[in-house]
């Protein structure tokens, strides 16, 4: 490919990021499946439930009523009202409609927030292990990722003390994802409050990825958005994907101060414009309808987590911190590194895929070298079969 007068084809910024590792794993698995392989898929980051019927019906009704045209960029007032009222009812936050924007998935809310806040050289504190996209999105904006190590012995818990030590005069933002992907770690209410305080006092933006906020198994779900005095520096990033089993719909949002939301809307006006109109109607149904499905999904995930942990514990050499939320376990596989020619978690996950036909995601994608991520929203039979295959493969390495 030639590049005309310029000597290079692609802009620097696209060279600063990699293809999302979870998407890459999914693509490799799809290739094997197309060749007829019978895979057990612990790779996907999504609930195995169907989207609840009342949500689907709202979208179908919207299409039938020809609600299929452009809407205002940040979303119709009904959807923004539903977002702020749901969040206020569940967490005691106090956002107005002008402080909410509906986006094409939670990932876009995060991407756009970082684009409008982070400049070249700005530091963004990111606890490890981190969800794959945080690092790349920060780097795309030209920001510098400041990795904050956590301790596996303490279930990868993030504390206010650790965050405080990582702050420098160049810190622009802190990312908190609680419960977290991949480790399922939860920030305690006390630490959350202290982190909100320290960010607000120092003029640092606190980006709260609440994608799994309803999948908190350690107690009552909490949101930093409830500290209304810190609104100026807090951005709540929400998603309907996991809460309502709506991953393919692309429904997310941000709640923040008016200037932040106005700038998010400005950027969105020059890229995706409004999120799909019928999806906005579906989101209204999800957020204002019965929340029983959320409680049901949560209860089932807790059982599946315990089921998965019990089976993994039977594989000699695997150790695993108990996740307090989300729907992943993050077992330590260091006992197998150096055995059977396997040197890294990536090699282990690749061989698990090709030789045992089990899909997992290697820890390197999340910033740690000795783990694999195992998603458990699958049937119990699949957990049994997948862990049996893993056990056979891993024992065979010895
Ligand atoms: C931590 C975290 N944040 C955000 C997202 C994005 O969710 P979505 O774009 O589907 O709303 C995901 C999806 O896997 C996630 O794990």
PDB file of C-alpha atoms in Angstrom, residues 49-276:
ATOM      1  CA  UNK A  49     -29.202 -15.987  29.215  1.00  0.00           C
ATOM      2  CA  UNK A  50     -31.547 -14.688  26.542  1.00  0.00           C
ATOM      3  CA  UNK A  51     -32.498 -11.018  26.649  1.00  0.00           C
ATOM      4  CA  UNK A  52     -35.718 -10.876  28.725  1.00  0.00           C
ATOM      5  CA  UNK A  53     -38.911 -10.944  26.674  1.00  0.00           C
ATOM      6  CA  UNK A  54     -40.271  -7.511  27.740  1.00  0.00           C
ATOM      7  CA  UNK A  55     -37.066  -5.861  26.507  1.00  0.00           C
ATOM      8  CA  UNK A  56     -37.206  -7.601  23.139  1.00  0.00           C
ATOM      9  CA  UNK A  57     -40.880  -6.733  22.777  1.00  0.00           C
ATOM     10  CA  UNK A  58     -40.171  -3.042  23.369  1.00  0.00           C
ATOM     11  CA  UNK A  59     -37.680  -3.035  20.491  1.00  0.00           C
ATOM     12  CA  UNK A  60     -40.064  -4.927  18.204  1.00  0.00           C
ATOM     13  CA  UNK A  61     -42.864  -2.476  19.052  1.00  0.00           C
ATOM     14  CA  UNK A  62     -40.530   0.448  18.316  1.00  0.00           C
ATOM     15  CA  UNK A  63     -39.713  -0.959  14.889  1.00  0.00           C
ATOM     16  CA  UNK A  64     -43.375  -1.678  14.126  1.00  0.00           C
ATOM     17  CA  UNK A  65     -44.226   1.907  15.109  1.00  0.00           C
ATOM     18  CA  UNK A  66     -41.487   3.139  12.748  1.00  0.00           C
ATOM     19  CA  UNK A  67     -39.373   4.494  15.557  1.00  0.00           C
ATOM     20  CA  UNK A  68     -36.475   3.988  13.190  1.00  0.00           C
ATOM     21  CA  UNK A  69     -35.125   7.454  12.477  1.00  0.00           C
ATOM     22  CA  UNK A  70     -32.322   9.544  13.926  1.00  0.00           C
ATOM     23  CA  UNK A  71     -32.831  10.753  17.463  1.00  0.00           C
ATOM     24  CA  UNK A  72     -31.025  13.513  19.322  1.00  0.00           C
ATOM     25  CA  UNK A  73     -27.365  12.594  19.794  1.00  0.00           C
ATOM     26  CA  UNK A  74     -27.317  11.844  23.567  1.00  0.00           C
ATOM     27  CA  UNK A  75     -30.488   9.759  23.351  1.00  0.00           C
ATOM     28  CA  UNK A  76     -34.209  10.473  23.710  1.00  0.00           C
ATOM     29  CA  UNK A  77     -35.225  12.091  26.971  1.00  0.00           C
ATOM     30  CA  UNK A  78     -37.104   8.903  27.989  1.00  0.00           C
ATOM     31  CA  UNK A  79     -33.937   6.839  27.945  1.00  0.00           C
ATOM     32  CA  UNK A  80     -31.872   9.466  29.769  1.00  0.00           C
ATOM     33  CA  UNK A  81     -34.658   9.812  32.348  1.00  0.00           C
ATOM     34  CA  UNK A  82     -34.737   6.025  32.768  1.00  0.00           C
ATOM     35  CA  UNK A  83     -30.952   5.929  33.263  1.00  0.00           C
ATOM     36  CA  UNK A  84     -30.860   8.671  35.904  1.00  0.00           C
ATOM     37  CA  UNK A  85     -33.919   7.366  37.759  1.00  0.00           C
ATOM     38  CA  UNK A  86     -32.654   3.758  37.832  1.00  0.00           C
ATOM     39  CA  UNK A  87     -29.270   4.926  39.121  1.00  0.00           C
ATOM     40  CA  UNK A  88     -30.859   7.234  41.707  1.00  0.00           C
ATOM     41  CA  UNK A  89     -33.205   4.482  42.934  1.00  0.00           C
ATOM     42  CA  UNK A  90     -30.443   1.890  43.214  1.00  0.00           C
ATOM     43  CA  UNK A  91     -27.540   4.021  44.440  1.00  0.00           C
ATOM     44  CA  UNK A  92     -28.907   7.335  45.687  1.00  0.00           C
ATOM     45  CA  UNK A  93     -27.162   9.353  42.985  1.00  0.00           C
ATOM     46  CA  UNK A  94     -28.552  12.704  41.847  1.00  0.00           C
ATOM     47  CA  UNK A  95     -28.042  13.227  38.129  1.00  0.00           C
ATOM     48  CA  UNK A  96     -30.300  15.300  35.868  1.00  0.00           C
ATOM     49  CA  UNK A  97     -31.225  14.299  32.327  1.00  0.00           C
ATOM     50  CA  UNK A  98     -28.581  16.708  30.978  1.00  0.00           C
ATOM     51  CA  UNK A  99     -26.011  14.745  32.932  1.00  0.00           C
ATOM     52  CA  UNK A 100     -26.709  11.482  31.101  1.00  0.00           C
ATOM     53  CA  UNK A 101     -25.812  10.243  27.630  1.00  0.00           C
ATOM     54  CA  UNK A 102     -26.843   6.967  26.012  1.00  0.00           C
ATOM     55  CA  UNK A 103     -24.111   5.337  23.929  1.00  0.00           C
ATOM     56  CA  UNK A 104     -23.594   2.452  21.509  1.00  0.00           C
ATOM     57  CA  UNK A 105     -22.349   0.153  24.276  1.00  0.00           C
ATOM     58  CA  UNK A 106     -20.512   0.891  27.497  1.00  0.00           C
ATOM     59  CA  UNK A 107     -17.200   0.587  25.691  1.00  0.00           C
ATOM     60  CA  UNK A 108     -17.986   3.677  23.616  1.00  0.00           C
ATOM     61  CA  UNK A 109     -18.877   5.643  26.747  1.00  0.00           C
ATOM     62  CA  UNK A 110     -15.446   4.759  28.129  1.00  0.00           C
ATOM     63  CA  UNK A 111     -13.638   5.385  24.842  1.00  0.00           C
ATOM     64  CA  UNK A 112     -15.209   8.810  24.382  1.00  0.00           C
ATOM     65  CA  UNK A 113     -14.664   9.806  28.023  1.00  0.00           C
ATOM     66  CA  UNK A 114     -10.963   9.092  27.714  1.00  0.00           C
ATOM     67  CA  UNK A 115     -10.761  10.910  24.383  1.00  0.00           C
ATOM     68  CA  UNK A 116     -12.272  14.085  25.841  1.00  0.00           C
ATOM     69  CA  UNK A 117     -10.248  14.075  29.077  1.00  0.00           C
ATOM     70  CA  UNK A 118      -6.831  12.556  28.407  1.00  0.00           C
ATOM     71  CA  UNK A 119      -4.126  14.438  26.513  1.00  0.00           C
ATOM     72  CA  UNK A 120      -0.652  13.361  25.426  1.00  0.00           C
ATOM     73  CA  UNK A 121       1.459  12.562  28.463  1.00  0.00           C
ATOM     74  CA  UNK A 122      -1.406  12.614  30.958  1.00  0.00           C
ATOM     75  CA  UNK A 123      -1.172   9.771  33.448  1.00  0.00           C
ATOM     76  CA  UNK A 124      -4.078   7.440  34.052  1.00  0.00           C
ATOM     77  CA  UNK A 125      -3.917   5.049  37.000  1.00  0.00           C
ATOM     78  CA  UNK A 126      -5.034   1.547  36.069  1.00  0.00           C
ATOM     79  CA  UNK A 127      -5.214  -1.271  38.634  1.00  0.00           C
ATOM     80  CA  UNK A 128      -3.848  -4.655  37.489  1.00  0.00           C
ATOM     81  CA  UNK A 129      -5.310  -7.026  36.400  1.00  0.00           C
ATOM     82  CA  UNK A 130      -7.325  -4.768  34.112  1.00  0.00           C
ATOM     83  CA  UNK A 131      -9.953  -5.274  31.455  1.00  0.00           C
ATOM     84  CA  UNK A 132      -8.118  -5.452  28.124  1.00  0.00           C
ATOM     85  CA  UNK A 133      -9.560  -2.337  26.539  1.00  0.00           C
ATOM     86  CA  UNK A 134      -8.623   0.186  29.251  1.00  0.00           C
ATOM     87  CA  UNK A 135      -4.925   0.134  28.394  1.00  0.00           C
ATOM     88  CA  UNK A 136      -5.377   0.459  24.652  1.00  0.00           C
ATOM     89  CA  UNK A 137      -8.003   3.181  24.880  1.00  0.00           C
ATOM     90  CA  UNK A 138      -5.723   5.272  27.120  1.00  0.00           C
ATOM     91  CA  UNK A 139      -2.799   4.733  24.734  1.00  0.00           C
ATOM     92  CA  UNK A 140      -4.938   5.613  21.727  1.00  0.00           C
ATOM     93  CA  UNK A 141      -5.589   8.989  23.345  1.00  0.00           C
ATOM     94  CA  UNK A 142      -1.838   9.423  23.908  1.00  0.00           C
ATOM     95  CA  UNK A 143      -2.108   8.967  27.655  1.00  0.00           C
ATOM     96  CA  UNK A 144       0.429   7.177  29.838  1.00  0.00           C
ATOM     97  CA  UNK A 145      -0.866   4.136  31.667  1.00  0.00           C
ATOM     98  CA  UNK A 146       0.323   3.956  35.283  1.00  0.00           C
ATOM     99  CA  UNK A 147      -0.136   0.344  36.325  1.00  0.00           C
ATOM    100  CA  UNK A 148      -1.144  -0.269  39.910  1.00  0.00           C
ATOM    101  CA  UNK A 149      -0.175  -3.747  41.069  1.00  0.00           C
ATOM    102  CA  UNK A 150      -2.531  -5.569  43.418  1.00  0.00           C
ATOM    103  CA  UNK A 151      -1.951  -8.669  45.486  1.00  0.00           C
ATOM    104  CA  UNK A 152      -3.395 -12.023  44.546  1.00  0.00           C
ATOM    105  CA  UNK A 153      -3.215 -13.076  48.199  1.00  0.00           C
ATOM    106  CA  UNK A 154      -5.676 -10.249  48.895  1.00  0.00           C
ATOM    107  CA  UNK A 155      -7.971 -11.233  46.006  1.00  0.00           C
ATOM    108  CA  UNK A 156      -6.559  -8.409  43.841  1.00  0.00           C
ATOM    109  CA  UNK A 157      -8.339  -5.879  46.051  1.00  0.00           C
ATOM    110  CA  UNK A 158      -7.824  -2.203  45.220  1.00  0.00           C
ATOM    111  CA  UNK A 159      -7.308   0.106  48.179  1.00  0.00           C
ATOM    112  CA  UNK A 160      -7.341   3.862  48.610  1.00  0.00           C
ATOM    113  CA  UNK A 161      -3.826   3.700  50.118  1.00  0.00           C
ATOM    114  CA  UNK A 162      -2.446   2.032  46.983  1.00  0.00           C
ATOM    115  CA  UNK A 163      -4.156   4.545  44.699  1.00  0.00           C
ATOM    116  CA  UNK A 164      -2.847   7.450  46.765  1.00  0.00           C
ATOM    117  CA  UNK A 165       0.735   6.216  46.377  1.00  0.00           C
ATOM    118  CA  UNK A 166       0.360   6.053  42.580  1.00  0.00           C
ATOM    119  CA  UNK A 167      -0.873   9.652  42.241  1.00  0.00           C
ATOM    120  CA  UNK A 168       1.598  12.167  40.781  1.00  0.00           C
ATOM    121  CA  UNK A 169       1.195  15.801  39.668  1.00  0.00           C
ATOM    122  CA  UNK A 170       0.529  14.440  36.155  1.00  0.00           C
ATOM    123  CA  UNK A 171      -2.338  12.132  37.175  1.00  0.00           C
ATOM    124  CA  UNK A 172      -5.366  13.071  35.108  1.00  0.00           C
ATOM    125  CA  UNK A 173      -7.641  10.136  35.833  1.00  0.00           C
ATOM    126  CA  UNK A 174      -8.073   6.939  37.806  1.00  0.00           C
ATOM    127  CA  UNK A 175      -9.988   3.966  36.425  1.00  0.00           C
ATOM    128  CA  UNK A 176     -11.925   1.792  38.835  1.00  0.00           C
ATOM    129  CA  UNK A 177     -13.831  -1.246  37.669  1.00  0.00           C
ATOM    130  CA  UNK A 178     -15.654  -2.812  40.593  1.00  0.00           C
ATOM    131  CA  UNK A 179     -16.525  -5.657  40.468  1.00  0.00           C
ATOM    132  CA  UNK A 180     -13.653  -6.143  38.078  1.00  0.00           C
ATOM    133  CA  UNK A 181     -13.064  -8.014  34.891  1.00  0.00           C
ATOM    134  CA  UNK A 182     -11.104 -10.370  35.016  1.00  0.00           C
ATOM    135  CA  UNK A 183     -10.566 -11.003  38.736  1.00  0.00           C
ATOM    136  CA  UNK A 184     -14.011 -10.172  40.134  1.00  0.00           C
ATOM    137  CA  UNK A 185     -12.459  -7.977  42.814  1.00  0.00           C
ATOM    138  CA  UNK A 186     -14.636  -5.460  44.618  1.00  0.00           C
ATOM    139  CA  UNK A 187     -13.568  -2.131  46.118  1.00  0.00           C
ATOM    140  CA  UNK A 188     -14.926  -1.854  49.666  1.00  0.00           C
ATOM    141  CA  UNK A 189     -17.390   0.939  50.405  1.00  0.00           C
ATOM    142  CA  UNK A 190     -14.858   2.628  52.733  1.00  0.00           C
ATOM    143  CA  UNK A 191     -12.086   2.531  50.128  1.00  0.00           C
ATOM    144  CA  UNK A 192     -14.467   3.754  47.443  1.00  0.00           C
ATOM    145  CA  UNK A 193     -15.418   6.766  49.550  1.00  0.00           C
ATOM    146  CA  UNK A 194     -11.777   7.552  50.288  1.00  0.00           C
ATOM    147  CA  UNK A 195     -10.857   7.250  46.604  1.00  0.00           C
ATOM    148  CA  UNK A 196     -13.699   9.581  45.608  1.00  0.00           C
ATOM    149  CA  UNK A 197     -12.447  12.063  48.235  1.00  0.00           C
ATOM    150  CA  UNK A 198      -8.842  11.941  47.132  1.00  0.00           C
ATOM    151  CA  UNK A 199      -9.739  12.293  43.443  1.00  0.00           C
ATOM    152  CA  UNK A 200     -12.105  15.185  44.094  1.00  0.00           C
ATOM    153  CA  UNK A 201      -9.707  16.993  46.439  1.00  0.00           C
ATOM    154  CA  UNK A 202      -6.906  16.833  43.869  1.00  0.00           C
ATOM    155  CA  UNK A 203      -8.974  17.547  40.757  1.00  0.00           C
ATOM    156  CA  UNK A 204      -8.406  14.061  39.333  1.00  0.00           C
ATOM    157  CA  UNK A 205     -11.162  12.417  37.282  1.00  0.00           C
ATOM    158  CA  UNK A 206     -12.452   9.133  38.629  1.00  0.00           C
ATOM    159  CA  UNK A 207     -13.785   6.930  35.857  1.00  0.00           C
ATOM    160  CA  UNK A 208     -16.027   4.292  37.404  1.00  0.00           C
ATOM    161  CA  UNK A 209     -16.697   1.390  35.082  1.00  0.00           C
ATOM    162  CA  UNK A 210     -19.916  -0.021  36.551  1.00  0.00           C
ATOM    163  CA  UNK A 211     -20.450  -2.673  33.903  1.00  0.00           C
ATOM    164  CA  UNK A 212     -20.746  -5.372  36.630  1.00  0.00           C
ATOM    165  CA  UNK A 213     -22.150  -3.196  39.415  1.00  0.00           C
ATOM    166  CA  UNK A 214     -25.231  -5.412  39.864  1.00  0.00           C
ATOM    167  CA  UNK A 215     -23.076  -8.551  39.871  1.00  0.00           C
ATOM    168  CA  UNK A 216     -21.518  -7.799  43.238  1.00  0.00           C
ATOM    169  CA  UNK A 217     -21.695 -10.885  45.460  1.00  0.00           C
ATOM    170  CA  UNK A 218     -19.938  -9.382  48.453  1.00  0.00           C
ATOM    171  CA  UNK A 219     -22.735  -7.170  49.705  1.00  0.00           C
ATOM    172  CA  UNK A 220     -24.986  -4.378  48.564  1.00  0.00           C
ATOM    173  CA  UNK A 221     -23.914  -2.925  45.201  1.00  0.00           C
ATOM    174  CA  UNK A 222     -22.329   0.509  45.638  1.00  0.00           C
ATOM    175  CA  UNK A 223     -21.628   3.329  43.203  1.00  0.00           C
ATOM    176  CA  UNK A 224     -19.197   6.217  43.554  1.00  0.00           C
ATOM    177  CA  UNK A 225     -21.896   8.193  41.745  1.00  0.00           C
ATOM    178  CA  UNK A 226     -23.789   8.356  45.019  1.00  0.00           C
ATOM    179  CA  UNK A 227     -21.235  10.843  46.408  1.00  0.00           C
ATOM    180  CA  UNK A 228     -23.010  13.752  44.785  1.00  0.00           C
ATOM    181  CA  UNK A 229     -20.588  16.337  46.224  1.00  0.00           C
ATOM    182  CA  UNK A 230     -17.870  14.923  43.953  1.00  0.00           C
ATOM    183  CA  UNK A 231     -19.920  15.000  40.733  1.00  0.00           C
ATOM    184  CA  UNK A 232     -17.485  17.385  39.052  1.00  0.00           C
ATOM    185  CA  UNK A 233     -14.784  14.691  39.028  1.00  0.00           C
ATOM    186  CA  UNK A 234     -16.730  11.438  38.826  1.00  0.00           C
ATOM    187  CA  UNK A 235     -17.791   9.769  35.584  1.00  0.00           C
ATOM    188  CA  UNK A 236     -20.078   6.749  35.924  1.00  0.00           C
ATOM    189  CA  UNK A 237     -19.744   4.424  32.942  1.00  0.00           C
ATOM    190  CA  UNK A 238     -22.662   2.048  32.688  1.00  0.00           C
ATOM    191  CA  UNK A 239     -23.703  -0.807  30.477  1.00  0.00           C
ATOM    192  CA  UNK A 240     -26.876  -2.794  29.980  1.00  0.00           C
ATOM    193  CA  UNK A 241     -24.892  -5.615  28.361  1.00  0.00           C
ATOM    194  CA  UNK A 242     -24.276  -7.836  31.371  1.00  0.00           C
ATOM    195  CA  UNK A 243     -27.060  -6.576  33.659  1.00  0.00           C
ATOM    196  CA  UNK A 244     -29.873  -7.436  31.234  1.00  0.00           C
ATOM    197  CA  UNK A 245     -28.161  -9.985  28.952  1.00  0.00           C
ATOM    198  CA  UNK A 246     -28.011  -7.436  26.127  1.00  0.00           C
ATOM    199  CA  UNK A 247     -24.428  -7.690  24.872  1.00  0.00           C
ATOM    200  CA  UNK A 248     -25.321  -7.596  21.170  1.00  0.00           C
ATOM    201  CA  UNK A 249     -27.668  -4.629  21.457  1.00  0.00           C
ATOM    202  CA  UNK A 250     -24.856  -2.191  22.235  1.00  0.00           C
ATOM    203  CA  UNK A 251     -26.444  -0.228  25.033  1.00  0.00           C
ATOM    204  CA  UNK A 252     -24.366   1.799  27.458  1.00  0.00           C
ATOM    205  CA  UNK A 253     -24.283   5.195  29.083  1.00  0.00           C
ATOM    206  CA  UNK A 254     -22.308   7.775  30.995  1.00  0.00           C
ATOM    207  CA  UNK A 255     -23.448   9.878  33.953  1.00  0.00           C
ATOM    208  CA  UNK A 256     -21.322  12.911  34.725  1.00  0.00           C
ATOM    209  CA  UNK A 257     -21.319  16.671  35.188  1.00  0.00           C
ATOM    210  CA  UNK A 258     -22.970  18.770  32.469  1.00  0.00           C
ATOM    211  CA  UNK A 259     -19.683  19.959  30.856  1.00  0.00           C
ATOM    212  CA  UNK A 260     -18.423  16.375  30.574  1.00  0.00           C
ATOM    213  CA  UNK A 261     -21.692  15.111  29.099  1.00  0.00           C
ATOM    214  CA  UNK A 262     -21.825  18.074  26.702  1.00  0.00           C
ATOM    215  CA  UNK A 263     -18.355  17.191  25.431  1.00  0.00           C
ATOM    216  CA  UNK A 264     -19.219  13.490  25.172  1.00  0.00           C
ATOM    217  CA  UNK A 265     -22.231  14.494  23.127  1.00  0.00           C
ATOM    218  CA  UNK A 266     -20.090  16.773  20.943  1.00  0.00           C
ATOM    219  CA  UNK A 267     -17.688  13.914  20.161  1.00  0.00           C
ATOM    220  CA  UNK A 268     -20.550  11.467  19.613  1.00  0.00           C
ATOM    221  CA  UNK A 269     -22.162  13.968  17.210  1.00  0.00           C
ATOM    222  CA  UNK A 270     -19.089  13.604  14.996  1.00  0.00           C
ATOM    223  CA  UNK A 271     -18.875   9.825  15.147  1.00  0.00           C
ATOM    224  CA  UNK A 272     -21.757   7.429  15.853  1.00  0.00           C
ATOM    225  CA  UNK A 273     -24.463  10.107  16.452  1.00  0.00           C
ATOM    226  CA  UNK A 274     -27.344   8.567  18.404  1.00  0.00           C
ATOM    227  CA  UNK A 275     -27.292   4.918  19.475  1.00  0.00           C
ATOM    228  CA  UNK A 276     -29.852   2.848  17.537  1.00  0.00           C
TER     229      UNK A 276
END
